[in-house]
Coordinates of C-alpha atoms and ligand atoms in Angstrom, one line a residue:
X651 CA 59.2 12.1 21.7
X652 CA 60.0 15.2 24.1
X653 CA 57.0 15.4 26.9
X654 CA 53.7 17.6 25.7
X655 CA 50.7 19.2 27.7
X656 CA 47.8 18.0 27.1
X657 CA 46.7 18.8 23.7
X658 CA 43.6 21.2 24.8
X659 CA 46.2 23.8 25.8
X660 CA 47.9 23.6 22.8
X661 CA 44.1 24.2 20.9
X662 CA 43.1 26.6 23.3
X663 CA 46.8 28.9 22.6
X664 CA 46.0 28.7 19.1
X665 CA 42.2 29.9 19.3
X666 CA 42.8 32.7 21.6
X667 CA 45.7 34.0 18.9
X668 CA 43.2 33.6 16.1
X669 CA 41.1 36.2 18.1
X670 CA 43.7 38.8 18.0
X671 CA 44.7 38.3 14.7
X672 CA 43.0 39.3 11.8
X673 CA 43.3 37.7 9.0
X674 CA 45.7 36.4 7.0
X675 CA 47.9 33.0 7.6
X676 CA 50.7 32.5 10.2
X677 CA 53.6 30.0 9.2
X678 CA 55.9 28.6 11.9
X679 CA 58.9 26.1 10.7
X680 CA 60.5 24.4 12.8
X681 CA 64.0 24.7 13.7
X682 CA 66.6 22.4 11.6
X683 CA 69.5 20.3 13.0
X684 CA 72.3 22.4 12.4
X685 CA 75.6 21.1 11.3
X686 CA 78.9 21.4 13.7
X687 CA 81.7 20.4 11.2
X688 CA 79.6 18.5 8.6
X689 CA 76.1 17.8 8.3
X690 CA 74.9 14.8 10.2
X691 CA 76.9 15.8 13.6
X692 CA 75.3 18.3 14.7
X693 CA 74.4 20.5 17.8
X694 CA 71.8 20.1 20.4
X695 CA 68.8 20.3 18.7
X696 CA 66.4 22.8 20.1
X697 CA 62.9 23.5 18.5
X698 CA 62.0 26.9 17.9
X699 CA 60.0 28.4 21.1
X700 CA 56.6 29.7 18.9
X701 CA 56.8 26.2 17.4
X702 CA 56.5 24.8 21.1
X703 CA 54.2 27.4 22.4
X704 CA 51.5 26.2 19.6
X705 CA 52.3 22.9 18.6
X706 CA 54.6 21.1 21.0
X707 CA 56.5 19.0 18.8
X708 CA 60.4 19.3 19.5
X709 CA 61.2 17.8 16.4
X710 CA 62.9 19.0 12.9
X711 CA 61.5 19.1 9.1
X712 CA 57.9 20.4 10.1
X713 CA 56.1 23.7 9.2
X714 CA 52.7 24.8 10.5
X715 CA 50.4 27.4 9.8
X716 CA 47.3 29.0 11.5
X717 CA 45.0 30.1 9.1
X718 CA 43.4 33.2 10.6
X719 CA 41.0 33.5 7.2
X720 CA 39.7 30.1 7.3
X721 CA 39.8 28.9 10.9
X722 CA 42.3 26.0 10.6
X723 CA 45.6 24.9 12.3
X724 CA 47.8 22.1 9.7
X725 CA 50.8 20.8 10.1
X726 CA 53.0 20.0 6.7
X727 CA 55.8 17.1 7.1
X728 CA 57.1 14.2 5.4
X729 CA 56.8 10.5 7.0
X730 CA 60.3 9.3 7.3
X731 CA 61.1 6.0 5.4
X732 CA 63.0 3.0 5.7
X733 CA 66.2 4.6 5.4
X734 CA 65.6 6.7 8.0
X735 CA 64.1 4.5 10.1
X736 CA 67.4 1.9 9.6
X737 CA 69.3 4.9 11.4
X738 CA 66.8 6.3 13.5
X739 CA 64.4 2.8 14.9
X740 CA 60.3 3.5 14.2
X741 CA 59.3 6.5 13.8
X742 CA 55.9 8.3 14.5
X743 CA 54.4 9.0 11.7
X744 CA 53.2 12.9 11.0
X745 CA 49.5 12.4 11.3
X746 CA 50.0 10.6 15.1
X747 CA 52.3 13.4 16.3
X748 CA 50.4 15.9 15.1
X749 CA 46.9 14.2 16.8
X750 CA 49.2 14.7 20.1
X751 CA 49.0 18.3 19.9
X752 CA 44.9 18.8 19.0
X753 CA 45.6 18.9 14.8
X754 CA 43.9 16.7 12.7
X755 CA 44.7 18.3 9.3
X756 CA 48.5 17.4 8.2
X757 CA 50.0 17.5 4.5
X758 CA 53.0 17.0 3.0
X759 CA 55.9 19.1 3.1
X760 CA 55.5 20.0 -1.0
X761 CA 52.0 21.4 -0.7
X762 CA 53.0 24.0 2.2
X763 CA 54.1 26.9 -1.0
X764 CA 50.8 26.3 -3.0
X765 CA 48.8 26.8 0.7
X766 CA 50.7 29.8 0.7
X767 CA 50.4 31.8 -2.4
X768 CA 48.6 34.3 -3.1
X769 CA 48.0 34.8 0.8
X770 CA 48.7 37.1 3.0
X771 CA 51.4 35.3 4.9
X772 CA 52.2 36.3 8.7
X773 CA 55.9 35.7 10.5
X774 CA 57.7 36.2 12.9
X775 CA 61.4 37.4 12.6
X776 CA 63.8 34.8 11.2
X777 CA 66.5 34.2 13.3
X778 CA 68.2 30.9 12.0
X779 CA 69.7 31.6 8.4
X780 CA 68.4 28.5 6.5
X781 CA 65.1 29.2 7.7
X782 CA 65.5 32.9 6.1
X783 CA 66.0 31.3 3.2
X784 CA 63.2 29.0 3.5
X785 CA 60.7 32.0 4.4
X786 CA 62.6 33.8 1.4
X787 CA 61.4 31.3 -1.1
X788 CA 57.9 30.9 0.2
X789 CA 57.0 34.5 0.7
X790 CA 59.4 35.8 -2.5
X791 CA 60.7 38.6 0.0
X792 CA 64.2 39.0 0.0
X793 CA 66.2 37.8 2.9
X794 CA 67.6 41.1 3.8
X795 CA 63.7 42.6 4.3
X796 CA 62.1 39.6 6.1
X797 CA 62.9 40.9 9.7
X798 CA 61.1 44.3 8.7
X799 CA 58.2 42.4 7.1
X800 CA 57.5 39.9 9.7
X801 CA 53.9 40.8 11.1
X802 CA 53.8 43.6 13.9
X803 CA 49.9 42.0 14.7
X804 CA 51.3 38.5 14.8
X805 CA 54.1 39.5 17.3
X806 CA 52.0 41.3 19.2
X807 CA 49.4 38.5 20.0
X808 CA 52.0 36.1 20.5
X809 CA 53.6 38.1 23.0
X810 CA 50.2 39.0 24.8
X811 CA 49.6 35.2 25.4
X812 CA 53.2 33.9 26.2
X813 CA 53.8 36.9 28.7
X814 CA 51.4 35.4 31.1
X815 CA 52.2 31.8 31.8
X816 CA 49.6 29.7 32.9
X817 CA 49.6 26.8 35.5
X818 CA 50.7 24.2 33.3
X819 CA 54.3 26.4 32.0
X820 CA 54.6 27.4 36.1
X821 CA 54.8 24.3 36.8
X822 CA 57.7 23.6 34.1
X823 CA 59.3 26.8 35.3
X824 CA 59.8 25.7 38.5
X825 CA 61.1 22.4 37.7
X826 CA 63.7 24.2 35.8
X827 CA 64.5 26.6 39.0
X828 CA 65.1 23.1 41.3
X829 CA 67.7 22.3 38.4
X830 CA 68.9 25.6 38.3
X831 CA 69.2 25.8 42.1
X832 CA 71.1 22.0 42.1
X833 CA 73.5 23.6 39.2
X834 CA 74.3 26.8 41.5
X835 CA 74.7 25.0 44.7
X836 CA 76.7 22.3 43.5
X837 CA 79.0 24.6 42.3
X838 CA 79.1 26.6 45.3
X839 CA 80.4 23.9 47.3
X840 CA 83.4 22.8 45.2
X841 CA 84.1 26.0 45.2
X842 CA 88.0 26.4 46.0
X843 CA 91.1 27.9 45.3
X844 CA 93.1 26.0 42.7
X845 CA 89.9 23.9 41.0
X846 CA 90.0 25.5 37.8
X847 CA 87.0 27.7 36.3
X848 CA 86.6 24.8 33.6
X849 CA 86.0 22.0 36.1
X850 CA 82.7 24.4 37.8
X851 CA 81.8 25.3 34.6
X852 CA 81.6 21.4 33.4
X853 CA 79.8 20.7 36.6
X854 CA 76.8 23.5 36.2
X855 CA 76.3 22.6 32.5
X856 CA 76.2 18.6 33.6
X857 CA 73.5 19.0 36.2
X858 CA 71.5 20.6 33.4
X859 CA 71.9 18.1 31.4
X860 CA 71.1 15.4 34.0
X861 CA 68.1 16.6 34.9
X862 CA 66.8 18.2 31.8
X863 CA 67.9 19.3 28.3
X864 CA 71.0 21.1 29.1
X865 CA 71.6 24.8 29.8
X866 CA 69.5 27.7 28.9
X867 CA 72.5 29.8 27.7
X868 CA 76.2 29.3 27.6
X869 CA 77.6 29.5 31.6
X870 CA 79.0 32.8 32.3
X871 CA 81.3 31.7 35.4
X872 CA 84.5 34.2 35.7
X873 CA 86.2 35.1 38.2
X874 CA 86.0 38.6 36.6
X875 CA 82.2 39.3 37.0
X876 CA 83.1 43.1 35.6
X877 CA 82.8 41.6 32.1
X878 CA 78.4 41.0 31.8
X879 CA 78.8 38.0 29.8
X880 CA 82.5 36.2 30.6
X881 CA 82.4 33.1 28.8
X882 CA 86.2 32.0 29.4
X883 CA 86.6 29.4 31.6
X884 CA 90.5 29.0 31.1
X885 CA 91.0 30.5 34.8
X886 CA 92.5 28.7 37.8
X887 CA 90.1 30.1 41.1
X888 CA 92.2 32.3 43.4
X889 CA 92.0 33.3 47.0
X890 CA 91.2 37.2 47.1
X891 CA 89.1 36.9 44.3
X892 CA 85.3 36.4 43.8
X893 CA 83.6 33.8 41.7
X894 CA 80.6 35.5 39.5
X895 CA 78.5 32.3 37.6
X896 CA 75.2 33.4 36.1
X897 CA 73.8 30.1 34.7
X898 CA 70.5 28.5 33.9
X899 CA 68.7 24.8 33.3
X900 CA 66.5 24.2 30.2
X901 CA 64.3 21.1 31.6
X902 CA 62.6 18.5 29.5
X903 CA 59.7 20.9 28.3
X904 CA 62.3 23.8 27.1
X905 CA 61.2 26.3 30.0
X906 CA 64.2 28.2 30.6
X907 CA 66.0 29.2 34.5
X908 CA 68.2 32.0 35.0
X909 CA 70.4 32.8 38.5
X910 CA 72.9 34.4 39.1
X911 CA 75.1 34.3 42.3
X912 CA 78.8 36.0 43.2
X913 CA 80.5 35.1 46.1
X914 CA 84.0 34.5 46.9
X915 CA 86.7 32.0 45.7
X916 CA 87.7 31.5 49.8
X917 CA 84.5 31.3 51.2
X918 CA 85.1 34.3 53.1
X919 CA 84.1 37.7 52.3
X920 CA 86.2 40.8 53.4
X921 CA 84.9 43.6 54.4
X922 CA 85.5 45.5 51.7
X923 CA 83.7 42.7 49.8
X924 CA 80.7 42.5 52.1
X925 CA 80.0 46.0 51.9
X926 CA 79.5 46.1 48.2
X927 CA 77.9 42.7 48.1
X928 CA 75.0 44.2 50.8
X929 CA 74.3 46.9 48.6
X930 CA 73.6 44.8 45.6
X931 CA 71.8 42.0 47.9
X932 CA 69.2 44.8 49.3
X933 CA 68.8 45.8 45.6
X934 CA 68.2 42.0 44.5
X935 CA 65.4 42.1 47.5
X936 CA 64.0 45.3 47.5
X937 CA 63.2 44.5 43.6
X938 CA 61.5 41.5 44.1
X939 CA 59.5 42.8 47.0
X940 CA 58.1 45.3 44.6
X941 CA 57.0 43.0 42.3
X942 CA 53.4 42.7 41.8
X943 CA 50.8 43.4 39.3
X944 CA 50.2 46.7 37.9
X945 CA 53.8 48.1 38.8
X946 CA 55.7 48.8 35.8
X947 CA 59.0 47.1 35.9
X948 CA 61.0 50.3 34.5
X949 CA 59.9 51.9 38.0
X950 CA 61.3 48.9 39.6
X951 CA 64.6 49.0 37.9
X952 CA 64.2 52.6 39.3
X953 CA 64.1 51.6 42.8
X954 CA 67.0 49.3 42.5
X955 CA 69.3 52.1 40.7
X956 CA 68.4 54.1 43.9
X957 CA 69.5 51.8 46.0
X958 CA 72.9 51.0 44.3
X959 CA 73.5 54.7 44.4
X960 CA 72.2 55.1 48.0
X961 CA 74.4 52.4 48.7
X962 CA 78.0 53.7 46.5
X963 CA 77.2 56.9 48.5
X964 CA 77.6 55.6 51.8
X965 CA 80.6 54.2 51.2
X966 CA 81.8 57.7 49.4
X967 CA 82.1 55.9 46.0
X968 CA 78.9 58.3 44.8
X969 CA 77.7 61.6 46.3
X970 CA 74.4 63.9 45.3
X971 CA 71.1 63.5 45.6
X972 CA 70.6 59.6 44.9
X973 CA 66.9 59.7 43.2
X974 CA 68.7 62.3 40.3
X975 CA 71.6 59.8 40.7
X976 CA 69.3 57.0 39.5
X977 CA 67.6 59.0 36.7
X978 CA 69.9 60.6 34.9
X979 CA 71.6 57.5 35.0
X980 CA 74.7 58.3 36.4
X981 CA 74.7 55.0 38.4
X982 CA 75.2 53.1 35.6
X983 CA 78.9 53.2 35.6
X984 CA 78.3 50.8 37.9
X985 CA 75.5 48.6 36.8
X986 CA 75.1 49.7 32.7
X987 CA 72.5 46.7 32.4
X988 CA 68.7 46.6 32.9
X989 CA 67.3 45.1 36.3
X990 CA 65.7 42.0 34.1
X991 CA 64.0 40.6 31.3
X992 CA 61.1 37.9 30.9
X993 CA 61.9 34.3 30.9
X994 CA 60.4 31.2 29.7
X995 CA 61.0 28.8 26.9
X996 CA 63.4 31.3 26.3
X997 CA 66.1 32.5 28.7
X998 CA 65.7 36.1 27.4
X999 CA 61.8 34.8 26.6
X1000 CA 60.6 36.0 23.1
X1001 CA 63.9 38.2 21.9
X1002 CA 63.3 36.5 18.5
X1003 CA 60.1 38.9 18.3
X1004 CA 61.7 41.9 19.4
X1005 CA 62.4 43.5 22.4
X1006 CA 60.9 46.4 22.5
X1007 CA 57.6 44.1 21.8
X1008 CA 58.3 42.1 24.8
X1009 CA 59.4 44.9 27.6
X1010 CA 57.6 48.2 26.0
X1011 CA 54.4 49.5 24.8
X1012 CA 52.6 52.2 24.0
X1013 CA 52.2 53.5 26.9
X1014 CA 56.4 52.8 28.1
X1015 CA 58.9 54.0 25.6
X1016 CA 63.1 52.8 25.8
X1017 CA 65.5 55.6 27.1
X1018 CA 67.8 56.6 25.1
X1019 CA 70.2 56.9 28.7
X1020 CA 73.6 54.8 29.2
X1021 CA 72.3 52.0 31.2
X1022 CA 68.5 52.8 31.4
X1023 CA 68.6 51.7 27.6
X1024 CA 69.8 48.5 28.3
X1025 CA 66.4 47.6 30.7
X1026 CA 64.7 44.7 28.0
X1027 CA 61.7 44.7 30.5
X1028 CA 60.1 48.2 31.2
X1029 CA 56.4 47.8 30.9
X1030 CA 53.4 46.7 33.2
X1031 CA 53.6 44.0 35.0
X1032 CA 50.6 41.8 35.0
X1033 CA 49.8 38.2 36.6
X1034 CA 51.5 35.1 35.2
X1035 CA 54.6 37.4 34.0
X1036 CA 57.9 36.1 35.3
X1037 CA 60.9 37.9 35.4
X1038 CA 64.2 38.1 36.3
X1039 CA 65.7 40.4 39.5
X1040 CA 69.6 41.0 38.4
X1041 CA 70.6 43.9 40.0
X1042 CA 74.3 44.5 40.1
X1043 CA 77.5 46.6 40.9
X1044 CA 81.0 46.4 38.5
X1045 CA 83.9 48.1 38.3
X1046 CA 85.0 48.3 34.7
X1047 CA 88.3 49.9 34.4
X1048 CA 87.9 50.7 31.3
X1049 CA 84.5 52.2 31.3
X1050 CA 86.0 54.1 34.7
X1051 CA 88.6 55.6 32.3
X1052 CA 86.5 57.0 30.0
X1053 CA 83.9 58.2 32.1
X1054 CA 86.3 60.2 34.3
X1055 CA 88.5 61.8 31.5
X1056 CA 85.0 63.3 30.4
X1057 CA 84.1 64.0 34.1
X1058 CA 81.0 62.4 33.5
X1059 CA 78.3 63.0 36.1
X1060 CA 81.4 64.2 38.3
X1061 CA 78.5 66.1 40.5
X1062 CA 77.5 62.4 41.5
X1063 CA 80.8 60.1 41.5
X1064 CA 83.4 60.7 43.5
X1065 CA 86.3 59.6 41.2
X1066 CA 89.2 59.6 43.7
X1067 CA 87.0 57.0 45.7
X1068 CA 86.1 55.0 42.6
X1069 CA 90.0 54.1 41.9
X1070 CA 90.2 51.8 45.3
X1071 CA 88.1 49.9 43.7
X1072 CA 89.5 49.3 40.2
X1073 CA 90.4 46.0 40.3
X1074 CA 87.2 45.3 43.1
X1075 CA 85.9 43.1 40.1
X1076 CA 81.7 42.8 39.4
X1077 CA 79.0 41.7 41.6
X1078 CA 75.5 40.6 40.4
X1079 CA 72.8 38.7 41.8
X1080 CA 69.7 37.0 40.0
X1081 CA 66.4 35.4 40.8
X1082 CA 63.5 34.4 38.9
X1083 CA 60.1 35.4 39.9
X1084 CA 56.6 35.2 39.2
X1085 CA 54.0 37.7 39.4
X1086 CA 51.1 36.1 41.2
X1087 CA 47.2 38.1 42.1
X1088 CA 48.5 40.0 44.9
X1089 CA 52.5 40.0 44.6
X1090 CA 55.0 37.6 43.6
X1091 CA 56.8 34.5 44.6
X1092 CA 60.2 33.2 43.9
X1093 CA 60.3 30.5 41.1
X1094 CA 62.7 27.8 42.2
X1095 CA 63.9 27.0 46.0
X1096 CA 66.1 29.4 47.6
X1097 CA 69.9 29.6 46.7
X1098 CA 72.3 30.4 48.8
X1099 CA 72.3 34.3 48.9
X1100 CA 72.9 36.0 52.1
X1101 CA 76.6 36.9 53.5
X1102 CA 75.8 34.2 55.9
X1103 CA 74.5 31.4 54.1
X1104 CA 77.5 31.6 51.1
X1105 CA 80.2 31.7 54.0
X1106 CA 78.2 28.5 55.4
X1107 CA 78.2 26.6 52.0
X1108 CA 81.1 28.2 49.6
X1109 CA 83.6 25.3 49.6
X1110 CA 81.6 23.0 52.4
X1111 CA 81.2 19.4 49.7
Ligands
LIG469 N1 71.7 35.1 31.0 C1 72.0 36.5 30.9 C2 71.1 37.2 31.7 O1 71.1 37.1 32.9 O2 70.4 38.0 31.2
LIG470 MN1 71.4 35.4 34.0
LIG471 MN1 69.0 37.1 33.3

């Protein structure tokens, strides 16, 4: 049985969503082992995140609803049996789990469609495929329109409450930044040419796994950092180069790290390497020392876009005036993501419900700009948020091509410049932080991120 808060917090999510929904009846199943190359071996299992939020359990074959109409919370499941429990030792039985989580009402899995029908039935988006089909046959809407019919209201109180975490989930969080922090400094210091990208990668995922459930997301750890999300590990680690790994720890209660550091394969930076890394270090701080409440992150990602282009433009890689740099967007050859995105039992924390949900408003609208419209997390910040801080500076040849045959935003990049740097690789670096009453605070303990302290610790086992 995967560890659970005390069952109050569980009762007292559920209450304060039924007072921003309403009516109607929400259903939440639970995630289903799913199958790697034939049904019983399957792949870590990993409980949906609404699931957890209201109703703990980690555990397949369930469904629950909260019935905004009538005031009750039920979970449906079946008691294994005897040949289950040959396999699998005792199990609890439904009614005992579900008492762990504040419910007292439970029923069988076959009563769950007559609950249903004839109600006005509220979702979430669908995101695993035989749970599309499940929704499908309990709602009668056809697989290809339940993402547009999943309930706007429903979403929207789901991601009021789960946005601001509360003692108990910061807590979690920053148990899963110690793991995270083990995974990136253990990596750090076998860090050398000739161990292969594989071995690192193998060691990061196995320190998530010791301490907690495993990774939040598949390693990204590449020796070409230009490429956002480099999942090939088939590299061998090369003097000259730098080593990019972007990696987080799920612990044992599913809350989600995410860190990114770049440093390089030698332990030594050159200069040429130290000045770009500075620029993206004083964007990684700057953001987080303008975190607090009542900022609205999109300004933030702002302030960091300035400072890239301040930054390109000392070194004569960008030239103009560097607010318009940041605002038009023409920085974003060099960083085309966003500055962060919420975390929490999710690594990307409640994409299943839509991004613009989770990081816009009414009152915050995307951009339809290269680079700005890649920024998952624009809106207000407000207390209990936590974030990520992931500025960054690449050089993508092939973005470089196509930006300079159309002279893109030549009035701000200094194309001759830019081709020194072709082969320069990508930088980015990534911290996880809270928004507390008055300001912020790092989740996690520190990593390794100054010039200094990677040169002291790159290599040193
Ligand atoms: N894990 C990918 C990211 O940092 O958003
Ligand atoms: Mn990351
Ligand atoms: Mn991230």
């Amino acid at each position: 049985m995967n560890p659970l808060f005390p069952k109050e917090v569980y009762q007292e999510r559920r209450n304060r969503l039924k007072q921003s929904v309403g009516g109607g009846v929400a259903v939440f199943l639970t995630n289903e082992e799913a199958p790697m190359n034939y049904p019983s071996n399957t792949y870590r299992y990993r409980q949906d995140s609404n699931f957890l939020y209201f109703f703990g359990l980690s555990l397949p074959g369930m469904a629950a609803v909260i019935d905004f109409d009538e005031g009750r919370d039920i979970i449906f499941g079946d008691d294994f049996g005897i040949d289950d429990i040959i396999w699998m030792g005792p199990q609890p039985t439904i009614a005992s789990l579900a008492e762990k989580v504040g419910v007292t009402d439970t029923r069988p899995m076959a009563k769950l469609a007559d609950y249903l029908k004839g109600r006005k039935v509220l979702f979430t988006p669908p995101y695993r495929f035989d749970n599309q089909i499940k929704l499908s046959a309990l709602t009668g809407i056809a697989i290809g329109n339940l993402k547009q019919s999943a309930s706007a209201e429903l979403i929207k109180g789901i991601v009021a409450l789960r946005s601001a975490k509360d003692k108990y989930e910061i807590e979690q969080m920053e148990n899963a930044g110690i793991i995270g922090a083990i995974m990136h400094t253990s990596v750090m210091k076998r860090c050398k040419p000739g161990v292969s990208e594989r071995e690192l990668a193998g060691l990061a995922e196995g320190v998530a796994l010791s301490y907690g459930e495993g990774i939040s997301f598949p390693v990204i750890l590449s020796q070409h950092g230009e490429t956002l999300h480099n999942h090939n590990h088939n590299g061998i680690l090369t003097e000259g180069n730098f080593l990019l790994m972007d990696a987080g720890a799920e612990n044992t209660m599913n809350y989600c790290s995410d860190h990114t550091r770049t440093y390089p394969v030698s332990g030594k930076f050159t200069q040429k390497q130290k000045e770009i890394y500075e620029i993206v270090l004083k964007a990684n701080m700057e953001g987080i020392a303008n975190v607090k409440p009542g900022v609205y992150y999109r300004d933030v990602h702002f302030i960091a876009a300035e400072i890239i282009a301040a930054g390109l433009k000392e070194l004569g890689i960008m030239k103009g005036d560097v607010k318009e740099a940041a605002r038009t967007g023409a920085y974003a050859l060099f960083c085309p993501h966003g500055l962060g995105h919420q975390l929490g039992l999710d690594v990307h924390d409640m994409e299943d419900l839509g991004e613009n949900y989770v990081g816009y408003d009414d009152t915050v609208s995307r951009s339809e700009i290269f680079g700005i419209s890649a920024l998952r997390m624009a809106r207000e910040l407000r207390e209990g948020f936590i974030i990520t801080v992931e500025p960054g500076i690449y050089f993508i040849p092939e973005l470089i091509d196509i930006w300079k045959s159309e002279k893109k935003f030549a009035e701000f990049i200094n194309y001759d410049k830019v081709e020194e740097y072709r082969h320069f690789g990508g930088i980015r670096i990534e911290d996880d932080v809270l928004v507390t009453a008055d300001g912020h605070k790092v989740i996690g303990p520190h990593i390794p991120k100054s010039v200094e302290e990677l040169e002291n610790t790159v290599g040193k086992e």
